[in-house]
């Protein structure tokens, strides 16, 4: 039931919302598949992080430093599993641990400069793939329409 002070939804708004939901889901799956393919291929002689390690790197890049316990809870894994993940990332030079300034008994896990560079490189590679795909599959007018649509979605997200 709709509250009395809300306007009824237009057919266009309902269709746009459904289309956005479906397309963003497909795009998210495609980008994850590309990331998994890049990880499987490795390259440059440098060992790529495992999917759980990549997930922790993403989380730290997005949310900032966190304790291993907080990471384990957020990732839905046991503390012992997260400890192994953090140790592997630390050995690879992608994260570091430091005392929590609010609780000296805890340690916070943070991305190192190398970890930030790795995340930036992955993000730029996915962004370049998407730019090439937009250019290959859309007209200049359609690409401009995407830019306009993204501005609207940004307004919605910030409302």
PDB file of C-alpha atoms in Angstrom:
ATOM      1  CA  UNK A   1       0.000   0.000   0.000  1.00  0.00           C
ATOM      2  CA  UNK A   2       1.298   3.439  -1.005  1.00  0.00           C
ATOM      3  CA  UNK A   3       1.419   6.301   1.526  1.00  0.00           C
ATOM      4  CA  UNK A   4      -1.038   9.101   0.703  1.00  0.00           C
ATOM      5  CA  UNK A   5       1.689  11.713   0.122  1.00  0.00           C
ATOM      6  CA  UNK A   6       3.570   9.674  -2.533  1.00  0.00           C
ATOM      7  CA  UNK A   7       2.939   9.961  -6.246  1.00  0.00           C
ATOM      8  CA  UNK A   8       1.966   6.765  -8.059  1.00  0.00           C
ATOM      9  CA  UNK A   9       4.833   5.156  -9.938  1.00  0.00           C
ATOM     10  CA  UNK A  10       4.914   5.654 -13.679  1.00  0.00           C
ATOM     11  CA  UNK A  11       5.269   2.680 -15.971  1.00  0.00           C
ATOM     12  CA  UNK A  12       8.558   4.134 -17.258  1.00  0.00           C
ATOM     13  CA  UNK A  13      10.046   4.503 -13.774  1.00  0.00           C
ATOM     14  CA  UNK A  14       9.086   0.922 -12.879  1.00  0.00           C
ATOM     15  CA  UNK A  15      10.578  -0.428 -16.124  1.00  0.00           C
ATOM     16  CA  UNK A  16      13.768   1.650 -15.708  1.00  0.00           C
ATOM     17  CA  UNK A  17      14.223   0.401 -12.136  1.00  0.00           C
ATOM     18  CA  UNK A  18      13.810  -3.218 -13.233  1.00  0.00           C
ATOM     19  CA  UNK A  19      16.141  -2.767 -16.204  1.00  0.00           C
ATOM     20  CA  UNK A  20      18.803  -1.123 -14.048  1.00  0.00           C
ATOM     21  CA  UNK A  21      18.607  -3.955 -11.526  1.00  0.00           C
ATOM     22  CA  UNK A  22      19.035  -6.624 -14.223  1.00  0.00           C
ATOM     23  CA  UNK A  23      21.768  -4.833 -16.192  1.00  0.00           C
ATOM     24  CA  UNK A  24      23.818  -3.908 -13.108  1.00  0.00           C
ATOM     25  CA  UNK A  25      23.644  -7.539 -11.978  1.00  0.00           C
ATOM     26  CA  UNK A  26      24.861  -8.762 -15.376  1.00  0.00           C
ATOM     27  CA  UNK A  27      27.596  -6.131 -15.484  1.00  0.00           C
ATOM     28  CA  UNK A  28      28.743  -6.998 -11.958  1.00  0.00           C
ATOM     29  CA  UNK A  29      28.927 -10.706 -12.891  1.00  0.00           C
ATOM     30  CA  UNK A  30      30.828  -9.902 -16.105  1.00  0.00           C
ATOM     31  CA  UNK A  31      33.369  -7.748 -14.269  1.00  0.00           C
ATOM     32  CA  UNK A  32      33.837 -10.435 -11.616  1.00  0.00           C
ATOM     33  CA  UNK A  33      34.343 -13.041 -14.343  1.00  0.00           C
ATOM     34  CA  UNK A  34      36.959 -10.813 -16.011  1.00  0.00           C
ATOM     35  CA  UNK A  35      38.718 -10.380 -12.681  1.00  0.00           C
ATOM     36  CA  UNK A  36      38.677 -14.149 -12.080  1.00  0.00           C
ATOM     37  CA  UNK A  37      40.065 -14.757 -15.589  1.00  0.00           C
ATOM     38  CA  UNK A  38      42.868 -12.244 -14.960  1.00  0.00           C
ATOM     39  CA  UNK A  39      43.676 -13.956 -11.663  1.00  0.00           C
ATOM     40  CA  UNK A  40      43.688 -17.391 -13.317  1.00  0.00           C
ATOM     41  CA  UNK A  41      46.073 -16.178 -16.050  1.00  0.00           C
ATOM     42  CA  UNK A  42      48.440 -14.622 -13.541  1.00  0.00           C
ATOM     43  CA  UNK A  43      51.221 -12.841 -15.315  1.00  0.00           C
ATOM     44  CA  UNK A  44      54.322 -10.818 -14.799  1.00  0.00           C
ATOM     45  CA  UNK A  45      55.836 -13.532 -12.599  1.00  0.00           C
ATOM     46  CA  UNK A  46      53.874 -12.126  -9.666  1.00  0.00           C
ATOM     47  CA  UNK A  47      51.435 -14.461  -7.951  1.00  0.00           C
ATOM     48  CA  UNK A  48      47.874 -13.148  -8.105  1.00  0.00           C
ATOM     49  CA  UNK A  49      45.764 -13.055  -4.929  1.00  0.00           C
ATOM     50  CA  UNK A  50      43.233 -15.854  -4.466  1.00  0.00           C
ATOM     51  CA  UNK A  51      39.521 -14.920  -4.628  1.00  0.00           C
ATOM     52  CA  UNK A  52      39.271 -14.651  -0.812  1.00  0.00           C
ATOM     53  CA  UNK A  53      42.416 -12.505  -0.752  1.00  0.00           C
ATOM     54  CA  UNK A  54      41.056 -10.285  -3.545  1.00  0.00           C
ATOM     55  CA  UNK A  55      37.838  -9.890  -1.607  1.00  0.00           C
ATOM     56  CA  UNK A  56      39.757  -8.722   1.477  1.00  0.00           C
ATOM     57  CA  UNK A  57      41.807  -6.293  -0.641  1.00  0.00           C
ATOM     58  CA  UNK A  58      38.589  -4.879  -2.134  1.00  0.00           C
ATOM     59  CA  UNK A  59      37.030  -4.526   1.314  1.00  0.00           C
ATOM     60  CA  UNK A  60      40.098  -2.750   2.747  1.00  0.00           C
ATOM     61  CA  UNK A  61      40.292  -0.434  -0.278  1.00  0.00           C
ATOM     62  CA  UNK A  62      36.607   0.431   0.093  1.00  0.00           C
ATOM     63  CA  UNK A  63      36.264   0.608   3.894  1.00  0.00           C
ATOM     64  CA  UNK A  64      39.761   1.285   5.196  1.00  0.00           C
ATOM     65  CA  UNK A  65      41.678  -0.518   7.962  1.00  0.00           C
ATOM     66  CA  UNK A  66      39.952  -3.292   9.902  1.00  0.00           C
ATOM     67  CA  UNK A  67      40.822  -5.965  12.416  1.00  0.00           C
ATOM     68  CA  UNK A  68      41.129  -9.575  11.269  1.00  0.00           C
ATOM     69  CA  UNK A  69      38.050 -10.367  13.394  1.00  0.00           C
ATOM     70  CA  UNK A  70      36.028  -7.650  11.672  1.00  0.00           C
ATOM     71  CA  UNK A  71      37.207  -8.884   8.263  1.00  0.00           C
ATOM     72  CA  UNK A  72      36.292 -12.475   9.159  1.00  0.00           C
ATOM     73  CA  UNK A  73      32.802 -11.407  10.215  1.00  0.00           C
ATOM     74  CA  UNK A  74      32.297  -9.278   7.099  1.00  0.00           C
ATOM     75  CA  UNK A  75      33.532 -12.068   4.802  1.00  0.00           C
ATOM     76  CA  UNK A  76      31.579 -14.762   6.644  1.00  0.00           C
ATOM     77  CA  UNK A  77      34.623 -16.925   7.445  1.00  0.00           C
ATOM     78  CA  UNK A  78      36.231 -18.238  10.619  1.00  0.00           C
ATOM     79  CA  UNK A  79      38.859 -16.119  12.329  1.00  0.00           C
ATOM     80  CA  UNK A  80      41.520 -18.794  11.651  1.00  0.00           C
ATOM     81  CA  UNK A  81      40.788 -18.688   7.907  1.00  0.00           C
ATOM     82  CA  UNK A  82      41.032 -14.910   7.889  1.00  0.00           C
ATOM     83  CA  UNK A  83      44.307 -15.053   9.810  1.00  0.00           C
ATOM     84  CA  UNK A  84      45.778 -17.252   7.050  1.00  0.00           C
ATOM     85  CA  UNK A  85      44.469 -14.872   4.381  1.00  0.00           C
ATOM     86  CA  UNK A  86      45.955 -11.839   6.142  1.00  0.00           C
ATOM     87  CA  UNK A  87      49.327 -13.579   6.596  1.00  0.00           C
ATOM     88  CA  UNK A  88      49.463 -14.448   2.872  1.00  0.00           C
ATOM     89  CA  UNK A  89      48.596 -10.863   1.907  1.00  0.00           C
ATOM     90  CA  UNK A  90      51.180  -9.540   4.350  1.00  0.00           C
ATOM     91  CA  UNK A  91      53.855 -11.869   2.928  1.00  0.00           C
ATOM     92  CA  UNK A  92      52.970 -10.598  -0.566  1.00  0.00           C
ATOM     93  CA  UNK A  93      53.491  -7.026   0.671  1.00  0.00           C
ATOM     94  CA  UNK A  94      49.862  -6.037  -0.016  1.00  0.00           C
ATOM     95  CA  UNK A  95      48.760  -5.398   3.580  1.00  0.00           C
ATOM     96  CA  UNK A  96      50.383  -4.489   6.858  1.00  0.00           C
ATOM     97  CA  UNK A  97      49.281  -4.777  10.460  1.00  0.00           C
ATOM     98  CA  UNK A  98      49.573  -2.111  13.126  1.00  0.00           C
ATOM     99  CA  UNK A  99      48.260  -1.653  16.674  1.00  0.00           C
ATOM    100  CA  UNK A 100      44.714  -0.317  16.954  1.00  0.00           C
ATOM    101  CA  UNK A 101      45.041   3.145  18.546  1.00  0.00           C
ATOM    102  CA  UNK A 102      41.743   2.609  20.402  1.00  0.00           C
ATOM    103  CA  UNK A 103      42.505  -0.921  21.672  1.00  0.00           C
ATOM    104  CA  UNK A 104      46.145  -1.948  22.019  1.00  0.00           C
ATOM    105  CA  UNK A 105      45.168  -5.637  22.153  1.00  0.00           C
ATOM    106  CA  UNK A 106      43.909  -5.539  18.552  1.00  0.00           C
ATOM    107  CA  UNK A 107      45.777  -5.065  15.315  1.00  0.00           C
ATOM    108  CA  UNK A 108      44.406  -3.281  12.275  1.00  0.00           C
ATOM    109  CA  UNK A 109      45.014  -4.588   8.775  1.00  0.00           C
ATOM    110  CA  UNK A 110      45.639  -1.887   6.146  1.00  0.00           C
ATOM    111  CA  UNK A 111      46.548  -1.822   2.492  1.00  0.00           C
ATOM    112  CA  UNK A 112      50.184  -0.986   1.819  1.00  0.00           C
ATOM    113  CA  UNK A 113      51.176   1.346  -1.015  1.00  0.00           C
ATOM    114  CA  UNK A 114      51.727  -1.778  -3.114  1.00  0.00           C
ATOM    115  CA  UNK A 115      48.247  -3.031  -2.180  1.00  0.00           C
ATOM    116  CA  UNK A 116      46.701   0.295  -3.209  1.00  0.00           C
ATOM    117  CA  UNK A 117      48.607   0.195  -6.512  1.00  0.00           C
ATOM    118  CA  UNK A 118      47.394  -3.362  -7.173  1.00  0.00           C
ATOM    119  CA  UNK A 119      43.761  -2.363  -6.528  1.00  0.00           C
ATOM    120  CA  UNK A 120      44.116   0.757  -8.718  1.00  0.00           C
ATOM    121  CA  UNK A 121      45.600  -1.331 -11.532  1.00  0.00           C
ATOM    122  CA  UNK A 122      42.750  -3.845 -11.349  1.00  0.00           C
ATOM    123  CA  UNK A 123      40.159  -1.055 -11.334  1.00  0.00           C
ATOM    124  CA  UNK A 124      41.787   0.679 -14.308  1.00  0.00           C
ATOM    125  CA  UNK A 125      41.900  -2.602 -16.258  1.00  0.00           C
ATOM    126  CA  UNK A 126      38.163  -3.189 -15.678  1.00  0.00           C
ATOM    127  CA  UNK A 127      37.410   0.442 -16.538  1.00  0.00           C
ATOM    128  CA  UNK A 128      39.413   0.140 -19.789  1.00  0.00           C
ATOM    129  CA  UNK A 129      37.520  -3.062 -20.701  1.00  0.00           C
ATOM    130  CA  UNK A 130      34.195  -1.303 -20.127  1.00  0.00           C
ATOM    131  CA  UNK A 131      35.254   1.755 -22.152  1.00  0.00           C
ATOM    132  CA  UNK A 132      36.286  -0.478 -25.084  1.00  0.00           C
ATOM    133  CA  UNK A 133      33.023  -2.415 -24.849  1.00  0.00           C
ATOM    134  CA  UNK A 134      30.929   0.777 -24.803  1.00  0.00           C
ATOM    135  CA  UNK A 135      32.826   2.110 -27.804  1.00  0.00           C
ATOM    136  CA  UNK A 136      32.497  -1.181 -29.698  1.00  0.00           C
ATOM    137  CA  UNK A 137      28.795  -1.763 -29.022  1.00  0.00           C
ATOM    138  CA  UNK A 138      27.353   1.737 -28.854  1.00  0.00           C
ATOM    139  CA  UNK A 139      27.121   4.823 -30.978  1.00  0.00           C
ATOM    140  CA  UNK A 140      28.539   8.114 -29.696  1.00  0.00           C
ATOM    141  CA  UNK A 141      24.940   9.193 -28.999  1.00  0.00           C
ATOM    142  CA  UNK A 142      24.272   6.041 -26.958  1.00  0.00           C
ATOM    143  CA  UNK A 143      27.476   6.562 -24.967  1.00  0.00           C
ATOM    144  CA  UNK A 144      26.396  10.151 -24.206  1.00  0.00           C
ATOM    145  CA  UNK A 145      23.010   8.767 -23.089  1.00  0.00           C
ATOM    146  CA  UNK A 146      24.828   6.430 -20.682  1.00  0.00           C
ATOM    147  CA  UNK A 147      26.723   9.414 -19.250  1.00  0.00           C
ATOM    148  CA  UNK A 148      23.423  11.270 -18.751  1.00  0.00           C
ATOM    149  CA  UNK A 149      21.793   8.195 -17.200  1.00  0.00           C
ATOM    150  CA  UNK A 150      24.725   7.724 -14.823  1.00  0.00           C
ATOM    151  CA  UNK A 151      24.376  11.335 -13.660  1.00  0.00           C
ATOM    152  CA  UNK A 152      20.729  10.623 -12.821  1.00  0.00           C
ATOM    153  CA  UNK A 153      21.620   7.388 -11.026  1.00  0.00           C
ATOM    154  CA  UNK A 154      24.266   9.257  -9.035  1.00  0.00           C
ATOM    155  CA  UNK A 155      21.614  11.799  -7.940  1.00  0.00           C
ATOM    156  CA  UNK A 156      19.354   8.911  -6.884  1.00  0.00           C
ATOM    157  CA  UNK A 157      22.195   7.231  -4.993  1.00  0.00           C
ATOM    158  CA  UNK A 158      22.991  10.453  -3.113  1.00  0.00           C
ATOM    159  CA  UNK A 159      19.373  11.339  -2.320  1.00  0.00           C
TER     160      UNK A 159
END
